[in-house]
Short mmCIF file of C-alpha atoms in Angstrom, two decimals:
data_model
loop_
_atom_site.label_atom_id
_atom_site.label_comp_id
_atom_site.label_asym_id
_atom_site.label_seq_id
_atom_site.Cartn_x
_atom_site.Cartn_y
_atom_site.Cartn_z
CA MET O 28 -0.15 0.21 0.00
CA SER O 29 1.26 3.54 -0.71
CA VAL O 30 2.09 5.21 3.04
CA ARG O 31 0.09 8.90 3.36
CA ARG O 32 2.74 12.59 2.98
CA PRO O 33 5.15 10.48 2.69
CA THR O 34 7.14 13.63 1.90
CA LEU O 35 6.73 14.30 6.16
CA LEU O 36 7.66 11.38 6.91
CA THR O 37 11.03 10.77 4.65
CA TYR O 38 12.60 14.18 5.94
CA TRP O 39 11.73 13.39 9.41
CA GLY O 40 13.83 10.51 8.46
CA VAL O 41 16.47 12.67 7.56
CA ALA O 42 16.53 14.62 10.71
CA VAL O 43 16.96 11.85 12.66
CA VAL O 44 19.23 10.45 10.84
CA VAL O 45 21.98 12.82 9.62
CA PRO O 46 22.46 14.45 13.01
CA VAL O 47 22.65 11.17 15.17
CA VAL O 48 25.59 9.58 12.36
CA SER O 49 27.49 12.51 12.52
CA VAL O 50 27.20 12.92 17.04
CA ILE O 51 27.98 9.33 16.42
CA THR O 52 30.71 8.86 14.12
CA TYR O 53 32.43 12.31 15.62
CA LEU O 54 32.38 10.82 19.23
CA ALA O 55 33.60 7.17 18.31
CA VAL O 56 36.33 8.20 16.40
CA ASP O 57 37.95 10.51 19.70
CA GLN O 58 36.75 7.53 21.86
CA TRP O 59 37.40 4.41 19.70
CA SER O 60 40.93 3.40 20.82
CA SER O 61 40.57 3.82 24.71
CA SER O 62 38.47 0.91 24.17
CA ARG O 63 38.45 -2.16 25.59
CA HIS O 64 36.08 -5.61 25.63
CA PHE O 65 36.50 -6.56 22.21
CA PRO O 66 34.00 -4.31 20.40
CA VAL O 67 33.94 -5.77 16.90
CA PHE O 68 32.89 -8.79 18.61
CA TRP O 69 29.87 -7.71 20.06
CA ILE O 70 29.15 -5.62 16.81
CA LEU O 71 28.75 -9.30 15.87
CA LEU O 72 26.83 -11.03 18.55
CA ILE O 73 24.45 -8.10 17.93
CA ALA O 74 23.73 -8.48 13.96
CA ALA O 75 23.43 -12.67 15.35
CA ILE O 76 20.44 -12.05 17.93
CA GLU O 77 18.76 -9.16 15.56
CA LEU O 78 18.09 -12.24 13.09
CA LEU O 79 15.55 -13.61 15.04
CA PRO O 80 13.34 -9.98 16.14
CA VAL O 81 9.25 -11.57 17.23
CA ALA O 82 6.46 -9.00 14.75
CA THR O 83 4.26 -6.74 16.81
CA TRP O 84 2.17 -4.65 15.29
CA ARG O 85 2.56 -2.84 11.80
CA GLU O 86 5.46 -3.95 10.84
CA THR O 87 7.11 -3.00 13.77
CA GLN O 88 10.01 -5.02 15.35
CA VAL O 89 10.52 -6.59 18.70
CA SER O 90 14.68 -7.28 19.00
CA LEU O 91 15.94 -9.65 21.85
CA GLY O 92 19.60 -7.59 22.33
CA PHE O 93 18.62 -5.37 24.25
CA PRO O 94 19.89 -6.85 27.29
CA VAL O 95 22.96 -6.79 25.19
CA LEU O 96 23.12 -3.25 24.21
CA ILE O 97 22.35 -2.25 27.42
CA ALA O 98 25.55 -4.10 28.75
CA VAL O 99 27.34 -2.65 25.89
CA ALA O 100 26.34 0.38 27.20
CA LEU O 101 27.31 0.03 29.93
CA LEU O 102 30.99 -1.87 29.25
CA PHE O 103 31.52 0.58 26.79
CA PRO O 104 31.87 5.00 26.05
CA PRO O 105 28.83 6.23 24.76
CA GLY O 106 30.47 7.20 21.35
CA VAL O 107 31.85 3.57 21.29
CA ALA O 108 28.42 1.50 22.46
CA ALA O 109 26.39 4.02 19.65
CA THR O 110 28.88 2.28 17.41
CA ILE O 111 28.50 -1.06 17.95
CA ALA O 112 24.87 -0.82 18.35
CA PHE O 113 24.23 0.86 14.53
CA LEU O 114 26.61 -1.41 13.04
CA GLY O 115 24.93 -4.35 14.62
CA SER O 116 21.69 -3.23 14.75
CA SER O 117 20.86 -5.79 11.42
CA ASP O 118 17.30 -6.35 10.27
CA PRO O 119 16.40 -9.41 7.94
CA ARG O 120 14.28 -7.60 6.15
CA GLU O 121 17.37 -5.64 4.83
CA LEU O 122 18.54 -8.75 3.83
CA ARG O 123 15.91 -9.09 2.09
CA ARG O 124 15.29 -5.58 0.46
CA GLU O 125 11.59 -5.41 2.34
CA VAL O 126 13.38 -1.79 3.70
CA SER O 127 14.65 1.27 2.14
CA PRO O 128 17.89 2.09 2.94
CA LEU O 129 16.43 5.58 4.76
CA ARG O 130 14.56 3.22 6.10
CA ALA O 131 17.09 1.20 7.63
CA LEU O 132 19.11 3.95 8.71
CA PHE O 133 16.07 5.61 10.69
CA ASN O 134 16.48 1.56 12.96
CA ARG O 135 19.35 2.03 13.53
CA SER O 136 19.98 5.93 14.75
CA GLN O 137 17.07 5.23 16.48
CA VAL O 138 19.17 2.38 17.70
CA GLY O 139 22.05 4.17 18.43
CA LEU O 140 21.06 7.21 19.69
CA ALA O 141 19.01 5.23 22.42
CA VAL O 142 22.10 3.64 23.37
CA LEU O 143 24.12 6.53 23.51
CA ALA O 144 21.83 8.39 25.91
CA ALA O 145 21.65 4.90 28.32
CA SER O 146 25.65 5.38 27.70
CA ALA O 147 26.56 8.47 28.32
CA VAL O 148 23.42 8.76 31.08
CA PHE O 149 25.38 5.97 33.16
CA HIS O 150 28.56 6.85 32.60
CA SER O 151 28.40 9.92 34.06
CA LEU O 152 27.13 8.93 37.20
CA THR O 153 28.97 5.15 38.02
CA THR O 154 31.42 3.18 36.03
CA VAL O 155 30.69 -0.82 34.95
CA GLU O 156 33.40 -1.59 37.81
CA ALA O 157 31.34 -0.70 40.92
CA ARG O 158 29.49 -3.46 42.85
CA LEU O 159 26.75 -4.96 41.61
CA ILE O 160 24.69 -3.26 44.38
CA GLU O 161 25.58 0.40 43.53
CA ILE O 162 25.39 -0.03 39.28
CA LEU O 163 22.06 -1.54 39.79
CA PRO O 164 19.70 1.93 39.88
CA VAL O 165 21.81 3.61 37.32
CA ALA O 166 21.76 0.48 35.15
CA LEU O 167 17.76 1.02 35.54
CA LEU O 168 17.82 4.29 34.98
CA ALA O 169 20.06 4.16 31.77
CA THR O 170 17.29 1.20 30.79
CA LEU O 171 14.86 3.67 31.02
CA VAL O 172 16.42 6.89 29.46
CA ASP O 173 16.95 3.81 26.35
CA TYR O 174 13.38 2.74 26.26
CA ALA O 175 11.80 6.14 26.56
CA ILE O 176 13.98 8.10 23.33
CA ASN O 177 13.33 4.59 21.22
CA ILE O 178 9.59 4.33 21.55
CA GLY O 179 8.89 7.56 21.34
CA LEU O 180 10.82 8.00 18.43
CA VAL O 181 9.26 4.97 16.62
CA THR O 182 5.77 6.39 17.89
CA SER O 183 6.87 9.45 15.54
CA ALA O 184 7.53 8.02 12.71
CA VAL O 185 4.33 5.74 13.01
CA CYS O 186 2.04 8.80 13.48
CA LEU O 187 3.36 10.78 10.39
CA ALA O 188 3.04 7.67 8.74
CA TYR O 189 -0.46 6.13 9.36
CA ARG O 190 -1.91 9.90 10.71
CA LEU O 191 -2.22 8.55 13.92
CA SER O 192 -2.77 10.28 16.98
CA PRO O 193 0.02 9.07 19.90
CA LEU O 194 -2.76 7.42 22.10
CA GLU O 195 -3.62 4.81 19.52
CA VAL O 196 -0.61 3.68 18.66
CA VAL O 197 1.46 4.08 21.28
CA PRO O 198 -1.22 1.54 23.09
CA ARG O 199 -0.73 -0.77 20.18
CA LEU O 200 3.49 -1.52 20.88
CA LEU O 201 3.62 -1.30 24.42
CA GLY O 202 -0.10 -4.24 24.78
CA LYS O 203 -0.52 -4.42 28.31
CA GLY O 204 1.48 -1.29 29.52
CA GLN O 205 2.84 -2.79 33.00
CA GLU O 206 3.73 -5.87 32.42
CA PHE O 207 5.23 -4.07 29.40
CA LEU O 208 7.44 -2.44 31.35
CA PHE O 209 8.37 -4.90 34.05
CA THR O 210 9.68 -6.67 30.81
CA TYR O 211 12.10 -4.05 30.00
CA VAL O 212 12.64 -3.65 33.05
CA GLY O 213 13.76 -7.60 33.41
CA LEU O 214 15.92 -7.58 30.10
CA GLY O 215 17.51 -4.08 31.43
CA LEU O 216 19.15 -6.23 35.10
CA VAL O 217 19.55 -8.89 33.52
CA GLY O 218 21.77 -6.83 30.60
CA THR O 219 23.74 -5.40 33.65
CA VAL O 220 24.12 -9.09 35.23
CA PHE O 221 25.60 -9.75 31.79
CA ALA O 222 27.85 -6.79 32.19
CA LYS O 223 29.49 -7.37 35.19
CA LEU O 224 30.13 -11.61 34.59
CA PHE O 225 31.72 -10.45 31.44
CA LEU O 226 33.69 -8.48 33.00
CA GLU O 227 35.14 -11.50 35.73
CA VAL O 228 34.02 -14.16 33.16
CA GLY O 229 35.37 -12.82 29.67
CA ILE O 230 33.97 -14.25 26.48
CA TRP O 231 32.29 -17.47 27.63
CA SER O 232 30.23 -15.42 29.84
CA VAL O 233 28.07 -15.29 26.40
CA ILE O 234 26.72 -18.53 26.38
CA THR O 235 24.95 -18.00 29.85
CA VAL O 236 23.08 -15.29 28.77
CA LEU O 237 22.04 -16.47 24.52
CA ALA O 238 19.90 -19.72 26.14
CA PRO O 239 18.17 -16.72 28.19
CA LEU O 240 17.61 -14.69 25.17
CA LEU O 241 16.47 -17.58 23.65
CA PHE O 242 13.58 -18.42 26.21
CA ALA O 243 12.77 -15.33 26.23
CA ARG O 244 12.01 -14.84 21.95
CA GLN O 245 9.54 -18.04 22.49
CA MET O 246 7.70 -16.18 25.60
CA PHE O 247 7.50 -13.41 23.69
CA PHE O 248 5.87 -15.34 20.96
CA ARG O 249 3.96 -17.18 22.93
CA SER O 250 2.40 -14.20 25.15
CA ARG O 251 2.06 -11.80 21.81
CA ALA O 252 0.36 -15.45 20.64
CA LEU O 253 -2.04 -14.78 23.16
CA GLU O 254 -2.45 -11.43 23.34
CA GLU O 255 -3.75 -11.62 19.72
CA ALA O 256 -6.35 -14.52 19.95
CA HIS O 257 -7.68 -12.61 23.34
CA LYS O 258 -8.26 -9.93 21.66
CA GLU O 259 -10.32 -11.91 18.79
CA LEU O 260 -12.49 -13.42 20.78
CA GLN O 261 -13.68 -10.19 21.99
CA GLU O 262 -13.74 -8.71 18.39
CA ARG O 263 -16.00 -12.03 17.42
CA GLU O 264 -17.72 -11.52 20.34
CA GLN O 265 -19.02 -7.91 19.99
CA VAL O 266 -19.40 -8.77 16.08
CA LEU O 267 -22.04 -12.05 16.71
CA ARG O 268 -24.30 -10.12 19.03
CA VAL O 269 -24.60 -7.10 16.60
CA LEU O 270 -25.15 -9.43 13.94
CA SER O 271 -27.36 -11.52 15.94
CA ASN O 272 -29.76 -8.51 16.55
CA ARG O 273 -29.30 -7.61 13.33
CA MET O 274 -30.47 -10.96 12.08
CA ALA O 275 -33.33 -10.79 14.37
CA GLU O 276 -34.50 -7.60 12.81
CA GLU O 277 -34.21 -8.65 9.31
CA ARG O 278 -36.54 -11.92 10.23
CA GLN O 279 -38.72 -9.73 11.38
CA ASP O 280 -38.62 -7.86 8.28
CA GLU O 281 -39.23 -11.16 6.85
CA ARG O 282 -41.72 -12.01 8.59
CA THR O 283 -43.44 -8.65 7.58
CA ALA O 284 -43.32 -9.02 4.69
CA ILE O 285 -44.76 -12.46 4.54
CA ALA O 286 -48.23 -11.19 6.34
CA ALA O 287 -48.54 -8.52 3.71
CA TYR O 288 -48.52 -10.86 1.23
CA LEU O 289 -51.05 -13.66 3.16
CA HIS O 290 -53.03 -9.81 3.90
CA ASP O 291 -53.08 -9.14 0.85
CA ASP O 292 -53.77 -11.68 -1.55
CA LEU O 293 -54.10 -15.14 0.11
CA ALA O 294 -57.19 -13.19 2.44
CA GLN O 295 -59.07 -11.61 -0.70
CA LEU O 296 -59.24 -15.06 -2.41
CA LEU O 297 -60.40 -17.02 0.79
CA PHE O 298 -63.03 -14.05 1.18
CA ARG O 299 -64.03 -14.20 -2.53
CA LEU O 300 -64.28 -17.88 -2.22
CA SER O 301 -66.04 -17.46 1.13
CA ILE O 302 -68.70 -15.47 -1.12
CA GLN O 303 -69.23 -17.84 -4.34
CA VAL O 304 -69.65 -20.76 -1.24
CA ASP O 305 -72.82 -18.49 0.18
CA VAL O 306 -73.92 -17.71 -3.49
CA ALA O 307 -73.98 -21.41 -4.35
CA ARG O 308 -75.77 -21.88 -0.91
CA ARG O 309 -78.51 -20.16 -1.90
CA HIS O 310 -78.83 -20.95 -5.38
CA LEU O 311 -79.08 -24.87 -4.19
CA SER O 312 -81.93 -23.25 -1.78
CA ALA O 313 -84.22 -21.66 -4.62
CA GLY O 314 -83.40 -24.40 -6.88
CA LYS O 315 -81.10 -22.41 -9.31
CA LEU O 316 -79.26 -25.33 -10.33
CA ASP O 317 -77.80 -23.84 -14.15
CA GLU O 318 -76.21 -20.39 -11.12
CA VAL O 319 -75.11 -23.17 -9.00
CA GLU O 320 -72.91 -24.65 -11.14
CA GLU O 321 -72.16 -21.91 -12.65
CA GLY O 322 -71.70 -20.60 -9.14
CA LEU O 323 -69.25 -24.04 -8.44
CA GLU O 324 -66.68 -22.84 -11.56
CA LYS O 325 -66.24 -19.99 -9.88
CA ILE O 326 -65.48 -21.33 -6.40
CA LYS O 327 -63.57 -23.90 -8.94
CA GLY O 328 -61.53 -21.09 -10.44
CA THR O 329 -60.83 -19.58 -6.86
CA LYS O 330 -59.80 -22.51 -5.46
CA GLN O 331 -57.27 -23.15 -7.77
CA GLU O 332 -56.01 -19.49 -8.23
CA THR O 333 -55.68 -20.01 -4.02
CA SER O 334 -53.71 -22.89 -4.43
CA ASP O 335 -51.10 -21.31 -7.43
CA ARG O 336 -50.91 -18.17 -5.18
CA VAL O 337 -49.75 -20.80 -2.07
CA ARG O 338 -47.68 -22.55 -4.02
CA ALA O 339 -45.77 -19.13 -5.46
CA LEU O 340 -45.06 -18.48 -1.85
CA ILE O 341 -43.59 -21.59 -1.38
CA ARG O 342 -41.69 -21.83 -4.00
CA ASP O 343 -40.14 -18.16 -3.28
CA LEU O 344 -39.30 -19.26 0.64
CA HIS O 345 -37.52 -22.14 -0.94
CA ARG O 346 -35.55 -20.35 -4.22
CA SER O 347 -34.52 -17.04 -2.09
CA PRO O 348 -34.86 -15.47 1.30
CA LEU O 349 -34.96 -12.00 -1.17
CA GLY O 350 -37.94 -12.98 -1.85
CA HIS O 351 -39.84 -13.29 -4.98
CA ALA O 352 -38.70 -10.18 -6.90
CA GLY O 353 -35.05 -11.57 -6.52
CA LEU O 354 -30.98 -10.34 -5.82
CA ALA O 355 -31.79 -7.24 -8.14
CA GLU O 356 -35.23 -6.02 -7.81
CA ALA O 357 -34.86 -6.38 -4.14
CA ILE O 358 -31.23 -3.70 -4.13
CA ARG O 359 -33.13 -1.53 -5.98
CA GLU O 360 -35.66 -1.55 -3.58
CA PHE O 361 -33.43 -0.98 -0.90
CA VAL O 362 -31.95 1.41 -2.41
CA ALA O 363 -34.35 3.72 -3.37
CA GLU O 364 -36.08 3.87 0.63
CA ALA O 365 -32.39 4.03 2.14
CA GLY O 366 -31.35 6.67 -0.14
CA ARG O 367 -34.38 9.09 -0.46
CA ASP O 368 -33.69 12.66 0.37
CA SER O 369 -30.07 12.08 0.23
CA GLY O 370 -29.09 14.50 -2.83
CA VAL O 371 -26.76 11.03 -3.49
CA ALA O 372 -27.00 8.85 -7.18
CA PHE O 373 -27.09 5.71 -7.76
CA ARG O 374 -25.59 3.58 -10.15
CA VAL O 375 -27.03 -0.60 -9.80
CA ASP O 376 -26.18 -2.71 -12.37
CA VAL O 377 -26.82 -6.50 -11.24
CA GLU O 378 -26.30 -9.39 -13.71
CA GLU O 379 -29.11 -12.23 -14.36
CA ILE O 380 -26.85 -14.98 -12.50
CA ASP O 381 -28.92 -18.33 -11.83
CA LEU O 382 -27.70 -17.33 -7.61
CA PRO O 383 -28.47 -19.72 -4.71
CA ALA O 384 -30.08 -18.23 -1.99
CA PRO O 385 -27.56 -18.57 0.71
CA ILE O 386 -24.86 -16.62 -1.84
CA ALA O 387 -27.92 -14.34 -2.90
CA LEU O 388 -28.75 -13.54 1.00
CA LEU O 389 -25.07 -12.77 1.53
CA ILE O 390 -24.67 -10.42 -1.12
CA TYR O 391 -27.34 -8.05 -0.22
CA HIS O 392 -26.28 -8.22 3.29
CA VAL O 393 -22.86 -7.42 2.04
CA ALA O 394 -24.19 -4.45 -0.37
CA ARG O 395 -26.87 -2.88 2.02
CA GLU O 396 -24.27 -2.85 4.81
CA ALA O 397 -21.83 -0.84 2.39
CA THR O 398 -24.69 1.23 1.26
CA MET O 399 -25.36 2.33 4.52
CA ASN O 400 -21.38 3.29 5.03
CA SER O 401 -21.89 5.39 2.92
CA LEU O 402 -24.56 7.44 3.07
CA LYS O 403 -23.90 7.81 6.48
CA HIS O 404 -19.54 8.39 7.15
CA ALA O 405 -18.50 9.16 3.08
CA GLN O 406 -20.24 11.97 1.89
CA ALA O 407 -20.04 10.66 -1.17
CA LYS O 408 -21.88 11.91 -4.40
CA ASN O 409 -22.22 8.98 -6.83
CA VAL O 410 -22.40 5.34 -5.46
CA GLU O 411 -22.31 2.18 -7.50
CA ILE O 412 -23.24 -1.37 -6.58
CA ARG O 413 -22.64 -4.03 -9.46
CA VAL O 414 -22.51 -7.70 -9.87
CA HIS O 415 -21.38 -9.81 -12.32
CA GLU O 416 -19.13 -12.55 -13.45
CA GLU O 417 -15.90 -12.72 -14.30
CA ASP O 418 -13.12 -15.02 -14.35
CA GLN O 419 -14.46 -18.13 -12.80
CA GLU O 420 -15.74 -15.48 -9.73
CA ILE O 421 -19.15 -14.32 -8.94
CA ALA O 422 -18.01 -9.73 -8.31
CA LEU O 423 -19.41 -7.84 -5.88
CA VAL O 424 -18.61 -4.58 -6.36
CA ILE O 425 -19.81 -1.63 -4.03
CA ALA O 426 -18.29 1.65 -5.20
CA ASP O 427 -18.04 5.39 -4.25
CA ASP O 428 -16.57 8.78 -4.21
CA GLY O 429 -17.14 10.09 -1.02
CA ALA O 430 -14.44 11.14 1.99
CA GLY O 431 -12.28 7.84 1.64
CA PHE O 432 -10.48 6.43 4.80
CA ASP O 433 -7.10 4.66 5.89
CA SER O 434 -7.47 1.27 5.01
CA ASP O 435 -4.60 0.50 7.37
CA ALA O 436 -5.93 2.23 10.27
CA PRO O 437 -7.96 0.88 13.90
CA GLY O 438 -11.32 1.33 12.91
CA PRO O 439 -13.77 3.31 14.95
CA GLU O 440 -14.06 1.95 18.57
CA GLY O 441 -17.31 -0.04 18.69
CA HIS O 442 -17.65 0.16 14.83
CA PHE O 443 -18.21 -3.53 13.20
CA GLY O 444 -19.30 -3.39 9.70
CA MET O 445 -16.14 -4.25 7.84
CA ALA O 446 -15.54 -7.09 10.29
CA MET O 447 -19.53 -7.95 9.34
CA MET O 448 -19.41 -7.75 5.86
CA ARG O 449 -15.85 -9.12 5.70
CA ASP O 450 -17.16 -12.32 7.81
CA ARG O 451 -20.62 -12.62 5.21
CA ALA O 452 -18.01 -13.00 2.16
CA THR O 453 -16.06 -15.43 3.87
CA VAL O 454 -19.16 -17.44 5.07
CA GLY O 455 -19.85 -17.62 1.19
CA GLY O 456 -16.12 -19.06 0.70
CA GLY O 457 -15.66 -16.02 -0.57
CA THR O 458 -13.49 -12.78 -0.65
CA PHE O 459 -13.20 -9.16 0.65
CA GLU O 460 -10.87 -6.67 -0.90
CA VAL O 461 -11.47 -2.36 0.01
CA GLN O 462 -9.94 -0.45 -1.42
CA SER O 463 -9.98 3.49 -0.25
CA ALA O 464 -7.08 6.55 0.72
CA PRO O 465 -8.56 9.39 2.38
CA GLY O 466 -10.32 11.29 0.24
CA ALA O 467 -10.10 9.41 -3.15
CA GLY O 468 -13.95 7.38 -2.64
CA THR O 469 -14.16 3.89 -1.50
CA THR O 470 -13.99 0.45 -3.38
CA ILE O 471 -15.10 -2.50 -1.62
CA THR O 472 -15.21 -5.87 -3.95
CA VAL O 473 -16.29 -9.32 -2.25
CA ARG O 474 -16.01 -11.95 -4.83
CA PHE O 475 -17.22 -15.48 -4.65
CA PRO O 476 -15.35 -18.35 -6.51
CA THR O 477 -18.42 -19.83 -9.15
CA SER O 478 -17.74 -23.49 -8.48
CA LEU O 479 -19.34 -22.52 -4.63
CA LEU O 480 -23.04 -21.60 -6.54
CA GLN O 481 -24.43 -24.81 -6.31
CA GLU O 482 -28.45 -24.56 -6.23
CA VAL O 483 -30.01 -27.09 -3.91
CA ARG O 484 -31.44 -29.79 -6.97
CA GLY O 485 -34.63 -31.74 -6.82
CA PRO O 486 -33.74 -35.89 -6.55
CA ASP O 487 -33.76 -36.88 -10.44
CA ASP O 488 -31.09 -33.32 -10.89
CA PRO O 489 -27.85 -34.70 -11.51
CA ARG O 490 -25.75 -31.71 -10.82
CA PRO O 491 -24.80 -31.58 -7.54
CA SER O 492 -25.98 -29.90 -4.11
CA VAL O 493 -25.46 -27.88 -1.09
CA PRO O 494 -27.42 -27.82 2.20
CA VAL O 495 -30.09 -24.69 2.12
CA ALA O 496 -28.77 -24.56 6.02
CA GLY O 497 -26.22 -22.44 5.22
CA ALA O 498 -28.10 -19.77 4.23
CA HIS O 499 -27.93 -17.99 8.07
CA GLN O 500 -24.61 -19.07 8.97
CA ASP O 501 -23.26 -14.91 9.53
CA ASP O 502 -20.30 -16.39 12.57
CA ALA O 503 -16.18 -15.76 10.61
CA SER O 504 -12.96 -14.62 12.18
CA PRO O 505 -11.64 -10.79 10.61
CA ASP O 506 -8.54 -10.60 8.71
CA THR O 507 -5.83 -8.42 9.67
CA PRO O 508 -4.98 -5.15 7.40
CA ALA O 509 -2.41 -5.57 4.41
CA PRO O 510 0.97 -4.98 4.97
CA SER O 511 3.21 -2.08 3.54
CA ASP O 512 5.85 -1.90 0.94
CA GLY O 513 8.42 -1.21 2.59
CA THR O 514 9.33 1.84 0.36
CA ALA O 515 11.38 4.50 1.99
CA SER O 516 8.90 6.37 3.12
CA ASP O 517 6.80 3.67 5.21
CA PRO O 518 6.61 3.74 9.13
CA PRO O 519 10.09 2.46 10.20
CA ALA O 520 9.72 1.34 13.12
CA SER O 521 12.40 -1.50 15.44
CA VAL O 522 11.47 -1.88 18.70
CA PRO O 523 15.02 -3.01 20.82
CA ALA O 524 14.46 -5.19 23.75
#
């Protein structure tokens, strides 16, 4: 996808990268000769650990090199520590060319700047040679400084890239704030102990730290998976509640339509039949046999007409929950009613396709939901609804020229229109796609493979059939937003852990 406001985001990336790289380079030249503890070894170690990131939200990456970066900040002077962090903070996506050079430099710069600040705070207050009990509070302070700078830079980049507020971005990056903070504090303490072990044991202490890091990575994966599963379950429950209420309203509308049909058609025929019976009885009492025979013929005709109407009603109810008018007429009637006095011009183009009742009902519901969204939120002047067959698929397209929106941005709290449309498409074995941008309108496309469009057949019909019971299944799981294309203007997002 194309990220919004790329120029501003690019300027922000350059504004961060240029001064950070300049400061790190200046300090490294001044301090590198006096550094010890094998800085090249630490660069390679961090680069190896960075190959095992944990994905979080909107392509952000949680790196498990955070304890090692804290150890580097404690062992080396600020310029050298920042250089090690900058050079070692590799990203597997760089090797796959999935991130632009500017984005890669931004990711490295924000990690380098965070380590530079943490190292400067630590070395201004104590040294790593002091007792562990003395350096722990200072190391904790350095950890919080590193954490705050890193989250701040990542949040600013995501806000610029997706036009979100910090209040929307920070909770998604942190998850549960207390647990996230305590996790980072714990990893900072691990890094402090690692630095002390390295001073006393040497390179062999790396083995002591790598095993817990690998375990921590698995815990991160499990924690994220449980959090996402819990969130998905809550969203599904909310969607199902809304769907249940919506289905109750729809069934009430269907019952009202059936009652009107019975009253307007069948009740009138039965009333006519009762009058004809009374007339025939009076003629029979008067001995008017010719009139009786004529009356019986009328009774027979009315009875046949009533039977035909009942059969038509049964056939229509069995054939399509949309009624005898069919999908095209149902959509037109809904558009005429919903769009009355709206000032919106509608264009409905529904091909005559032999659709089974479940798919026709799903298409109708999606078209109705999308149309209501356009009327309520899009401020559109034109809305087009098309149903056609193409490339072995049945396609429903709803397009408007309204305000549009960022389709990857979080949806409004308490609104489940998109989720319900996606669920209905999934129920029918179809796909759901949204194309929208601020000021560029919205196009919703739902596709069903024609292999699934098999209506229930009679016992003598050789064609395959599917049960009609699926017409009332309206629950499915929502999808995740599509990833960005990794251009230079994509949100640079990398969180060390």
